[in-house]
Coordinates of C-alpha atoms in Angstrom, one line a residue:
Chain A
M282 CA 22.7 10.6 -14.9
G283 CA 24.1 10.4 -11.4
Q284 CA 26.3 7.8 -9.7
G285 CA 25.8 5.4 -6.9
V286 CA 22.9 3.9 -5.0
F287 CA 21.2 5.9 -2.2
V288 CA 19.1 4.1 0.5
I289 CA 16.7 6.0 2.8
A290 CA 16.8 4.1 6.1
E291 CA 13.7 4.0 8.3
Q292 CA 14.1 3.8 12.1
R293 CA 11.5 3.9 14.8
D294 CA 12.5 4.6 18.4
G295 CA 16.2 4.2 17.7
A296 CA 15.9 0.9 15.9
F297 CA 16.0 0.3 12.1
R298 CA 12.9 -1.3 10.6
K299 CA 13.5 -4.8 9.1
V300 CA 12.7 -3.5 5.6
T301 CA 15.7 -1.1 6.0
Y302 CA 18.1 -4.0 6.1
E303 CA 16.3 -5.4 3.0
A304 CA 16.7 -2.1 1.2
V305 CA 20.4 -1.7 2.2
S306 CA 21.1 -5.3 1.1
E307 CA 19.3 -4.7 -2.3
G308 CA 21.1 -1.4 -2.6
R309 CA 24.5 -3.2 -2.1
R310 CA 23.7 -5.8 -4.7
L311 CA 22.8 -3.1 -7.2
A312 CA 25.8 -0.9 -6.3
D313 CA 28.1 -3.9 -7.0
G314 CA 26.3 -4.5 -10.3
L315 CA 26.7 -0.9 -11.3
N316 CA 30.2 -0.7 -10.0
S317 CA 29.4 2.1 -7.6
D318 CA 29.0 3.1 -4.0
L319 CA 26.2 2.7 -1.6
T320 CA 25.1 5.7 0.6
A321 CA 22.4 5.4 3.2
A322 CA 20.7 8.2 5.1
V323 CA 18.9 8.0 8.4
L324 CA 16.9 10.9 9.8
G325 CA 15.8 11.5 13.4
S326 CA 17.1 12.7 16.6
D327 CA 20.1 10.9 18.2
V328 CA 20.4 8.6 15.2
E329 CA 24.2 8.9 14.9
K330 CA 24.7 6.0 17.4
I331 CA 22.8 3.5 15.3
A332 CA 23.9 4.7 11.9
G333 CA 27.1 2.6 11.7
E334 CA 25.1 -0.6 11.8
L335 CA 24.2 -0.2 8.2
G336 CA 27.8 -0.7 7.2
K337 CA 27.4 -4.4 8.1
Y338 CA 24.8 -4.7 5.2
G339 CA 27.0 -2.9 2.7
A340 CA 26.7 0.8 3.2
D341 CA 29.9 2.6 2.3
T342 CA 28.8 5.8 3.8
I343 CA 25.9 6.6 6.2
L344 CA 24.5 10.1 6.5
A345 CA 23.2 10.6 10.0
V346 CA 20.9 13.5 10.0
D347 CA 20.3 14.5 13.7
D348 CA 17.8 17.2 14.3
P349 CA 15.1 17.4 17.0
A350 CA 12.8 18.7 14.4
L351 CA 13.1 15.4 12.6
S352 CA 12.5 13.2 15.7
D353 CA 8.9 12.5 14.7
Y354 CA 8.5 11.6 11.0
S355 CA 6.8 14.4 9.1
T356 CA 6.2 14.3 5.3
D357 CA 7.3 17.9 5.1
G358 CA 10.5 17.8 7.1
Y359 CA 11.7 14.5 5.7
T360 CA 10.9 15.6 2.1
N361 CA 12.6 18.9 2.6
V362 CA 15.8 17.3 4.0
L363 CA 16.0 14.3 1.6
S364 CA 15.2 16.3 -1.5
D365 CA 18.2 18.6 -0.7
I366 CA 20.5 15.7 0.1
I367 CA 19.5 13.7 -2.9
K368 CA 19.9 16.7 -5.2
A369 CA 23.4 17.3 -3.8
H370 CA 24.3 13.6 -4.1
D371 CA 22.8 13.0 -7.5
P372 CA 22.5 9.2 -7.2
K373 CA 21.6 6.9 -10.0
L374 CA 18.8 5.3 -7.9
V375 CA 17.0 5.8 -4.5
I376 CA 15.7 2.8 -2.6
L377 CA 13.5 2.8 0.5
G378 CA 11.1 0.4 2.2
A379 CA 7.5 0.5 1.1
S380 CA 6.2 0.8 4.7
M381 CA 3.4 3.2 5.5
Q382 CA 5.9 5.9 6.2
G383 CA 8.1 4.9 3.2
K384 CA 5.2 5.1 0.7
D385 CA 4.0 8.5 2.1
L386 CA 7.6 9.8 1.8
A387 CA 8.3 8.3 -1.6
A388 CA 5.2 9.8 -3.2
R389 CA 5.9 13.3 -1.9
L390 CA 9.6 13.1 -2.7
A391 CA 9.0 12.0 -6.2
A392 CA 6.5 14.8 -6.8
R393 CA 9.0 17.3 -5.4
L394 CA 11.8 16.0 -7.6
D395 CA 9.5 15.5 -10.5
T396 CA 10.7 12.0 -10.9
G397 CA 9.4 8.4 -11.4
V398 CA 8.7 6.2 -8.5
V399 CA 7.8 2.5 -8.3
M400 CA 5.8 1.4 -5.2
E401 CA 5.8 -2.1 -3.7
C402 CA 8.7 -3.0 -5.9
I403 CA 9.5 -6.8 -5.7
G404 CA 12.5 -7.0 -8.0
I405 CA 15.1 -4.7 -9.6
K406 CA 17.4 -5.9 -12.4
I407 CA 20.1 -4.3 -14.4
D408 CA 19.4 -5.0 -18.1
N409 CA 22.2 -3.7 -20.4
G410 CA 22.9 -1.0 -17.9
K411 CA 19.2 0.0 -17.7
L412 CA 17.3 -0.6 -14.4
V413 CA 14.1 -2.5 -14.8
Y414 CA 11.7 -2.7 -11.8
T415 CA 9.1 -5.4 -11.2
R416 CA 6.0 -4.6 -9.3
P417 CA 2.5 -6.1 -8.7
M418 CA -0.5 -4.2 -9.9
F419 CA -4.2 -4.7 -9.3
G420 CA -3.4 -6.1 -5.9
G421 CA -1.1 -8.8 -7.3
K422 CA -3.3 -10.0 -10.1
I423 CA -0.8 -8.6 -12.6
I424 CA 3.0 -8.4 -12.4
A425 CA 4.5 -5.5 -14.4
D426 CA 8.0 -4.6 -15.5
V427 CA 8.5 -0.8 -15.5
E428 CA 11.2 1.6 -16.4
L429 CA 11.5 4.9 -14.7
S430 CA 12.8 8.3 -15.9
G431 CA 13.5 11.4 -13.9
T432 CA 16.4 12.2 -11.7
P433 CA 16.8 10.0 -9.7
P434 CA 14.3 7.2 -10.0
I435 CA 12.8 6.0 -6.7
A436 CA 12.0 2.4 -5.8
A437 CA 10.0 1.7 -2.7
I438 CA 10.5 -2.0 -2.0
R439 CA 7.8 -4.3 -0.6
P440 CA 8.7 -5.5 2.9
N441 CA 9.6 -9.2 3.3
V442 CA 10.5 -9.9 -0.3
M443 CA 14.2 -9.1 -0.8
P444 CA 16.7 -11.0 1.3
I445 CA 18.8 -9.5 4.1
V446 CA 22.5 -10.2 3.3
E447 CA 25.5 -9.2 5.4
A448 CA 28.2 -7.7 3.3
P449 CA 30.4 -5.6 5.6
K450 CA 31.7 -2.3 4.2
S451 CA 33.4 0.6 5.9
G452 CA 30.2 2.3 6.9
V453 CA 31.7 5.7 7.5
V454 CA 29.2 7.9 9.4
D455 CA 28.9 11.4 8.1
K456 CA 26.8 14.2 9.6
P457 CA 25.5 16.6 7.0
V458 CA 24.2 20.0 7.9
V459 CA 20.6 20.3 6.7
Q460 CA 17.5 22.5 7.0
A461 CA 14.3 20.7 8.1
G462 CA 12.4 23.7 6.7
E463 CA 8.8 24.4 7.3
I464 CA 6.9 21.5 8.9
K465 CA 3.1 22.1 8.7
T466 CA 2.0 19.0 10.6
S467 CA 2.7 17.9 14.2
V468 CA 2.4 14.5 15.9
V469 CA 0.3 15.1 19.0
E470 CA -0.1 11.5 20.2
R471 CA 1.3 8.1 19.4
I472 CA -0.7 5.1 20.5
K473 CA 1.1 1.7 20.3
D474 CA -1.0 -1.3 19.5
E475 CA -1.6 -3.5 22.5
G476 CA 0.6 -6.5 23.0
D477 CA 3.6 -7.5 21.0
K478 CA 1.6 -8.0 17.8
I479 CA 3.7 -8.9 14.8
E480 CA 3.0 -6.7 11.9
L481 CA 1.1 -8.6 9.2
T482 CA 3.2 -7.3 6.3
E483 CA 6.4 -8.2 8.1
A484 CA 5.5 -11.5 9.5
D485 CA 7.2 -14.8 8.4
V486 CA 4.0 -16.7 9.1
V487 CA 0.5 -15.5 8.6
V488 CA -2.5 -17.5 9.8
S489 CA -5.8 -16.2 8.4
G490 CA -9.4 -16.9 9.1
G491 CA -12.5 -16.3 7.2
H492 CA -16.2 -17.2 7.0
G493 CA -15.5 -20.7 8.3
T494 CA -14.4 -19.4 11.7
N495 CA -17.9 -18.2 12.5
G496 CA -16.2 -15.4 14.3
D497 CA -14.2 -17.6 16.6
F498 CA -10.5 -16.8 16.1
A499 CA -9.1 -18.4 19.2
L500 CA -7.6 -21.4 17.3
I501 CA -6.2 -19.1 14.6
E502 CA -4.6 -16.9 17.3
E503 CA -3.2 -20.0 19.0
L504 CA -1.7 -21.4 15.8
A505 CA -0.2 -18.0 14.8
A506 CA 1.3 -17.5 18.3
L507 CA 2.8 -21.0 18.2
L508 CA 4.5 -20.2 14.8
N509 CA 5.5 -16.7 16.0
G510 CA 3.3 -15.3 13.2
A511 CA 0.5 -12.8 12.7
V512 CA -3.2 -13.2 12.3
G513 CA -4.9 -12.2 9.1
A514 CA -8.6 -12.2 8.1
S515 CA -10.7 -12.3 5.0
R516 CA -12.9 -9.3 4.0
F517 CA -15.9 -11.3 5.1
A518 CA -14.5 -11.7 8.6
V519 CA -13.6 -8.0 8.8
D520 CA -17.0 -6.9 7.4
E521 CA -18.7 -9.0 10.1
G522 CA -16.7 -7.2 12.7
W523 CA -14.9 -10.3 13.8
R524 CA -11.5 -8.7 13.2
S525 CA -10.2 -5.2 12.9
H526 CA -9.7 -3.5 9.6
G527 CA -5.9 -3.7 10.0
D528 CA -6.0 -7.5 9.8
Q529 CA -7.6 -7.7 6.4
V530 CA -5.6 -9.4 3.7
G531 CA -6.6 -8.8 0.2
Q532 CA -6.7 -6.4 -2.7
T533 CA -8.5 -3.8 -0.6
G534 CA -6.6 -4.6 2.5
K535 CA -3.0 -5.6 3.2
I536 CA -0.8 -7.4 0.7
V537 CA 1.3 -10.0 2.4
S538 CA 4.1 -12.3 1.3
P539 CA 5.2 -14.4 4.2
N540 CA 7.2 -17.6 4.1
L541 CA 4.1 -19.5 5.1
Y542 CA 0.4 -18.5 4.7
I543 CA -2.2 -20.7 6.3
A544 CA -5.8 -19.9 5.1
C545 CA -8.4 -21.4 7.5
G546 CA -12.1 -21.4 6.5
I547 CA -11.4 -18.9 3.6
S548 CA -13.1 -19.7 0.3
G549 CA -10.5 -17.9 -1.8
A550 CA -12.3 -14.9 -3.4
I551 CA -10.3 -13.3 -6.1
Q552 CA -9.7 -10.1 -4.1
H553 CA -8.4 -12.2 -1.1
V554 CA -6.1 -14.3 -3.2
A555 CA -4.7 -11.1 -4.7
G556 CA -3.5 -10.1 -1.3
M557 CA -1.6 -13.3 -0.5
S558 CA -0.6 -15.0 -3.7
T559 CA 3.0 -14.0 -3.5
S560 CA 3.4 -16.0 -0.2
K561 CA 6.1 -18.5 -0.6
N562 CA 4.1 -21.5 0.8
I563 CA 0.4 -21.6 1.1
V564 CA -1.7 -24.1 3.1
A565 CA -5.5 -24.1 2.9
V566 CA -7.9 -25.7 5.4
N567 CA -11.5 -25.8 4.2
K568 CA -14.6 -28.0 4.6
D569 CA -15.5 -27.5 1.0
S570 CA -13.3 -29.6 -1.3
E571 CA -14.4 -27.4 -4.2
A572 CA -13.3 -24.1 -2.5
P573 CA -11.3 -22.0 -5.0
I574 CA -8.6 -21.4 -2.3
F575 CA -7.2 -24.9 -2.9
S576 CA -6.3 -24.1 -6.5
K577 CA -4.2 -21.2 -5.2
S578 CA -2.4 -23.3 -2.5
D579 CA 0.5 -25.6 -2.3
Y580 CA -1.0 -27.9 0.3
G581 CA -4.6 -28.5 1.2
I582 CA -6.6 -30.3 3.8
V583 CA -10.3 -30.8 3.4
G584 CA -11.9 -30.7 6.8
D585 CA -13.5 -28.6 9.6
L586 CA -11.0 -26.1 10.8
F587 CA -12.2 -26.6 14.4
E588 CA -10.9 -30.2 14.1
V589 CA -8.0 -29.7 11.7
V590 CA -6.3 -26.7 13.3
P591 CA -6.1 -28.2 16.8
A592 CA -4.6 -31.3 15.2
I593 CA -2.0 -29.2 13.4
I594 CA -1.2 -27.4 16.6
E595 CA -0.7 -30.7 18.4
E596 CA 1.6 -32.0 15.6
I597 CA 3.7 -28.9 15.6
K598 CA 4.1 -29.1 19.3
K599 CA 5.3 -32.7 18.9
I600 CA 8.0 -32.0 16.4
N601 CA 9.2 -29.0 18.5
N602 CA 9.0 -31.1 21.7
I603 CA 6.7 -28.6 23.4
Chain B
M285 CA -16.1 24.1 4.7
E286 CA -15.3 23.5 1.1
V287 CA -14.3 19.9 0.5
A288 CA -12.9 18.5 -2.8
V289 CA -12.7 14.7 -3.2
L290 CA -10.5 13.0 -5.8
V291 CA -12.2 10.0 -7.3
K292 CA -11.0 7.3 -9.7
Q293 CA -12.9 4.7 -11.7
V294 CA -11.3 1.3 -11.4
P295 CA -12.1 -2.4 -12.3
D296 CA -14.2 -4.1 -9.7
T297 CA -12.0 -6.1 -7.4
E298 CA -13.9 -9.3 -8.2
S299 CA -12.9 -9.0 -11.8
L300 CA -10.7 -11.7 -13.4
L301 CA -8.1 -9.8 -15.4
Q302 CA -6.7 -10.8 -18.8
L303 CA -3.8 -9.3 -20.7
A304 CA -4.4 -7.3 -23.8
G305 CA -2.6 -8.0 -27.0
D306 CA -0.1 -5.2 -26.5
G307 CA 1.4 -6.9 -23.5
V308 CA 1.4 -3.7 -21.4
S309 CA -2.2 -3.4 -20.5
I310 CA -5.3 -5.4 -19.5
K311 CA -8.4 -6.2 -21.6
T312 CA -11.1 -3.8 -20.6
D313 CA -14.1 -4.9 -22.6
A314 CA -15.6 -7.4 -20.0
I315 CA -14.7 -5.4 -17.0
K316 CA -17.2 -3.9 -14.5
W317 CA -16.1 -0.4 -13.6
V318 CA -16.7 0.9 -10.1
M319 CA -15.5 3.7 -7.9
N320 CA -12.2 3.0 -6.2
P321 CA -13.1 1.6 -2.8
Y322 CA -10.8 3.9 -0.9
D323 CA -12.5 6.9 -2.7
E324 CA -15.9 5.7 -1.5
F325 CA -14.5 6.3 2.0
A326 CA -13.3 9.7 0.9
V327 CA -16.7 10.7 -0.5
E328 CA -18.5 9.5 2.6
E329 CA -16.2 11.4 4.9
A330 CA -16.7 14.6 2.9
L331 CA -20.4 14.2 3.2
R332 CA -20.2 13.8 7.0
I333 CA -17.9 16.8 7.2
R334 CA -20.5 18.9 5.3
E335 CA -23.2 17.6 7.6
A336 CA -21.2 18.8 10.6
H337 CA -19.7 22.0 9.3
G338 CA -21.8 23.0 6.2
G339 CA -20.3 23.9 2.9
T340 CA -20.1 22.0 -0.4
V341 CA -18.5 18.8 -1.6
T342 CA -17.0 18.8 -5.1
I343 CA -16.0 15.6 -6.8
L344 CA -13.0 15.7 -9.1
S345 CA -11.9 13.0 -11.5
V346 CA -9.7 12.4 -14.6
G347 CA -11.2 9.9 -17.0
S348 CA -13.3 9.4 -20.0
K349 CA -17.0 9.1 -21.0
K350 CA -17.4 5.9 -18.9
T351 CA -16.1 7.7 -15.8
V352 CA -19.3 9.8 -15.8
K353 CA -21.1 6.9 -14.1
T354 CA -18.7 6.8 -11.2
V355 CA -18.8 10.6 -10.8
Q356 CA -22.6 10.3 -10.8
T357 CA -22.4 7.7 -8.1
A358 CA -20.5 10.2 -5.9
L359 CA -23.2 12.8 -6.7
A360 CA -25.9 10.3 -5.8
M361 CA -24.2 9.6 -2.5
G362 CA -24.8 13.3 -1.9
A363 CA -21.9 15.4 -3.3
D364 CA -23.0 18.8 -4.6
R365 CA -21.1 19.1 -7.9
A366 CA -18.5 17.4 -10.0
V367 CA -15.7 18.2 -12.4
L368 CA -14.5 15.6 -14.8
I369 CA -11.4 16.2 -16.9
D370 CA -11.9 14.2 -20.1
D371 CA -9.4 14.8 -22.8
P372 CA -7.7 12.4 -25.2
L373 CA -4.4 14.2 -24.6
A374 CA -4.5 13.2 -20.9
E375 CA -4.9 9.5 -21.7
G376 CA -2.3 7.0 -20.6
G377 CA -0.7 9.4 -18.1
D378 CA 1.0 8.1 -15.0
A379 CA 0.3 9.0 -11.4
L380 CA 2.4 12.2 -11.5
A381 CA 0.8 13.3 -14.7
T382 CA -2.7 12.7 -13.2
A383 CA -1.7 14.7 -10.2
K384 CA -0.6 17.6 -12.4
I385 CA -4.0 17.6 -14.1
L386 CA -5.9 17.4 -10.8
S387 CA -3.9 20.2 -9.1
A388 CA -4.4 22.4 -12.2
A389 CA -8.2 21.8 -12.0
L390 CA -8.1 22.6 -8.2
K391 CA -7.0 26.1 -9.0
D392 CA -10.6 26.8 -10.0
I393 CA -12.2 24.8 -7.2
P394 CA -12.4 26.3 -3.7
Y395 CA -11.2 23.9 -1.0
D396 CA -10.3 24.0 2.7
L397 CA -9.8 20.2 2.6
I398 CA -9.0 17.6 -0.1
I399 CA -9.7 14.0 0.5
A400 CA -8.3 11.2 -1.7
G401 CA -8.1 7.4 -1.5
Q402 CA -4.8 6.2 -0.1
R403 CA -4.3 4.3 -3.4
A404 CA -6.4 3.2 -6.4
V405 CA -6.8 -0.6 -6.4
D406 CA -5.8 -0.9 -10.1
D407 CA -2.4 0.8 -10.3
D408 CA -1.7 0.6 -6.5
N409 CA 0.6 3.6 -6.8
Y410 CA -0.2 5.3 -3.4
Q411 CA 0.9 8.5 -5.1
V412 CA -1.7 10.8 -6.5
G413 CA -2.9 12.3 -3.2
S414 CA 0.6 13.1 -2.1
A415 CA 1.6 14.5 -5.4
V416 CA -1.4 16.7 -5.5
A417 CA -0.6 18.0 -2.0
E418 CA 2.9 18.7 -3.1
L419 CA 1.9 20.5 -6.3
L420 CA -0.5 22.7 -4.3
G421 CA 2.0 23.3 -1.5
I422 CA -0.3 22.0 1.2
P423 CA 0.4 19.4 3.9
Q424 CA -0.8 15.8 3.8
I425 CA -1.7 13.1 6.2
S426 CA -1.9 9.6 4.8
Q427 CA -3.9 6.5 5.9
V428 CA -6.5 8.3 8.0
I429 CA -9.1 6.4 10.1
E430 CA -10.5 9.3 12.0
E431 CA -10.6 13.0 11.6
N432 CA -11.8 15.9 13.7
I433 CA -12.0 19.5 12.5
L434 CA -12.1 22.4 14.9
D435 CA -11.2 26.1 14.5
G436 CA -9.6 25.8 11.2
K437 CA -7.4 22.9 12.3
I438 CA -7.7 19.2 11.6
K439 CA -6.6 16.3 13.8
C440 CA -6.3 13.0 12.1
K441 CA -5.7 9.5 13.4
K442 CA -3.5 7.7 11.0
V443 CA -2.3 4.1 11.1
L444 CA 1.2 2.8 10.8
E445 CA 2.5 -0.7 11.3
G446 CA 1.7 -1.5 15.0
L447 CA 1.0 2.1 15.8
T448 CA -1.6 4.8 15.5
E449 CA -0.6 8.5 15.4
V450 CA -2.7 11.6 15.9
V451 CA -1.4 14.3 13.6
E452 CA -2.6 17.9 13.6
A453 CA -2.3 20.7 11.1
A454 CA -4.0 23.9 10.0
L455 CA -6.2 23.8 6.9
P456 CA -6.0 23.6 4.0
L457 CA -4.7 20.1 3.9
L458 CA -5.1 16.8 2.0
F459 CA -5.6 13.5 3.7
T460 CA -5.9 10.0 2.3
T461 CA -8.3 7.4 3.5
Q462 CA -7.7 4.0 5.2
R463 CA -10.3 1.3 5.8
G464 CA -12.1 1.9 9.1
L465 CA -12.7 5.6 8.5
N466 CA -16.4 5.1 7.9
E467 CA -19.0 2.8 6.3
P468 CA -19.9 4.4 2.9
R469 CA -23.7 4.8 2.4
Y470 CA -25.6 2.8 -0.1
V471 CA -27.1 4.7 -3.0
K472 CA -30.8 4.3 -3.7
L473 CA -32.2 4.4 -7.2
P474 CA -34.1 7.7 -6.9
E475 CA -30.9 9.4 -5.8
I476 CA -29.2 8.1 -8.9
M477 CA -31.9 9.7 -11.0
K478 CA -31.7 13.0 -9.1
A479 CA -27.9 13.0 -9.4
K480 CA -28.2 13.3 -13.1
K481 CA -29.5 16.8 -12.6
K482 CA -26.6 17.9 -10.4
P483 CA -23.9 20.0 -12.0
L484 CA -21.3 18.0 -13.7
D485 CA -18.7 20.0 -15.6
V486 CA -16.7 18.1 -18.2
K487 CA -13.5 20.0 -19.0
T488 CA -10.5 19.6 -21.3
L489 CA -6.9 20.3 -20.6
A490 CA -7.2 23.6 -22.3
D491 CA -10.1 24.6 -20.0
I492 CA -7.9 24.1 -16.9
G493 CA -4.7 25.6 -18.5
V494 CA -2.7 22.5 -18.8
E495 CA -0.3 22.4 -21.8
P496 CA -0.6 19.2 -23.8
G497 CA 2.6 17.2 -23.6
T498 CA 3.2 18.1 -20.0
V499 CA 0.7 15.3 -19.1
G500 CA -0.5 12.2 -20.8
A501 CA 1.5 9.1 -21.9
A502 CA 4.3 11.1 -23.5
S503 CA 5.2 12.8 -20.2
N504 CA 5.3 9.6 -18.2
R505 CA 8.1 9.1 -15.7
V506 CA 6.9 5.5 -15.2
K507 CA 6.7 3.4 -18.3
I508 CA 5.2 -0.1 -18.2
T509 CA 7.3 -2.3 -20.5
A510 CA 5.7 -5.7 -19.8
M511 CA 2.7 -7.1 -18.0
K512 CA 2.2 -10.7 -17.1
L513 CA 0.0 -12.8 -14.9
P514 CA 1.6 -14.1 -11.7
P515 CA 3.3 -17.4 -12.2
E516 CA 0.9 -20.3 -11.6
R517 CA 1.6 -22.4 -8.6
D518 CA 2.3 -26.1 -9.0
A519 CA -0.8 -28.2 -8.6
V520 CA -2.0 -28.3 -5.0
K521 CA -1.0 -31.3 -3.0
M522 CA -4.1 -32.5 -1.1
I523 CA -3.2 -34.1 2.1
D524 CA -5.1 -37.4 2.7
G525 CA -5.3 -39.5 5.7
D526 CA -7.5 -41.9 7.7
S527 CA -8.2 -39.3 10.4
V528 CA -7.9 -35.6 11.0
Q529 CA -4.9 -36.3 13.2
A530 CA -3.3 -38.3 10.4
K531 CA -3.8 -35.5 7.9
A532 CA -2.4 -32.9 10.3
A533 CA 0.6 -35.1 11.0
S534 CA 1.3 -35.6 7.3
L535 CA 1.0 -31.9 6.6
V536 CA 3.3 -30.9 9.5
K537 CA 5.8 -33.6 8.4
I538 CA 5.8 -32.2 4.8
L539 CA 6.2 -28.6 6.0
H540 CA 9.0 -29.6 8.3
E541 CA 10.9 -32.0 6.1
E542 CA 10.2 -31.1 2.5
A543 CA 9.4 -27.4 2.6
K544 CA 11.7 -26.9 5.7
I545 CA 9.5 -24.2 7.2
L546 CA 8.5 -25.4 10.5

């Protein structure tokens, strides 16, 4: 069994993703618990200049892997490099963010290393020296504790769940020599979503609309913008073509756990609730006082969302002196 | 174009789940079993690729007797043939074990392209497709919403957070599906009857050359030690008031002062 905790950092366009800070913070906490060091690795081109920042969150050493061949993420290149580095490092545990890229990488890396991986992990504890991982299954209808075997185990942590904690360490930046190896895919185009849309799975606030919107999301958009949040939608709203597939919250869509989830005109089908039940605070607005969503919420208002949401918007503006 | 599609049978997402007595699994007696929704996209896309490029579509699944129904659904959608690995020695295997079985079975199935769901909505592992690609030594593209095949190459649009990428590679390749790829066709009753006559090979681990013990529960890298239902929330606090404005004011006050989130 190896030593130390190893975090795979994720950066895009020269900036770390938020989940990377969460992963480093969690890695630090576990490294302290295990009385060991925390090493982070960041791959890309020209990443040396950002690498040191991870010291602020508790990385003792940061491996900056600069290679033009790694400037775009590729499953092949990143798996080749990281499997070599991880084998050489032999850590006790590898942590990374369960972003789209992170999950793609974790799955391939685990198969390459013939080791256990836990996806969308929401908790890691040290139990008599053994690591126990908590993760949702069935879209959140079940919470499971799992143990991993294989060297090393890999935990892909769900974004927005674990806290970011500053815990400054030396953060020594090291530049290992690596081989990107054969990369069979190439990125030929990158299309950024329009506007400064906040990613659903990373948002602090999510305002979602369903059947009750009748396809009019203007108020949902307005409330989300006011709270600096993202817009979500029920499967019904997506199936009707009112919102794009990427906005769907639920067991067959995105799983979100914001600080505040506001469900407007959503009845609360089981598969929708599965996608938002780990939200810290849930507010439901629905005309039907019997709607199942209320039993899954912290606060409820019975009423027409087209009257209630404008009133909520007005009240928020009042307390914020807008 | 030879296309293989990986399919899993899962509980319907409208199912209410209950824990089984062992504390590490769910009760399965009252569950309605269906094809994993992301695999429906995979089957549909394979059929469209066959319509455009010719060839055959082979369905591949690991399961038990009850899985036949899901495999036949894929055949009824229009797939040409199916292989189901049904062996008690494979039971209880984790995602990597399942991938080892699938990749062994794929040694006897011709493929230019493999399509899999991005995840199964029961275990939510996001793992089997990638692991199969790794074990076969072929590239993968995850979370695909559009594909285009030309001259032995495939171009896929994949979604990331706030971003869409177009990724290109030479075949053979495995890609996984994301919602938005297509709208799976409905299956009509006569097609279900006809599907029962399509070739469905049920194979054991020995048939595909997999050593017992290298797969199945004993081989697991991931061991579930406890399952529980998510913690119940405290009873909902319904916000009352004389008017809509009063209710809204009261809610915002609570969120601001008690929950401290606004």
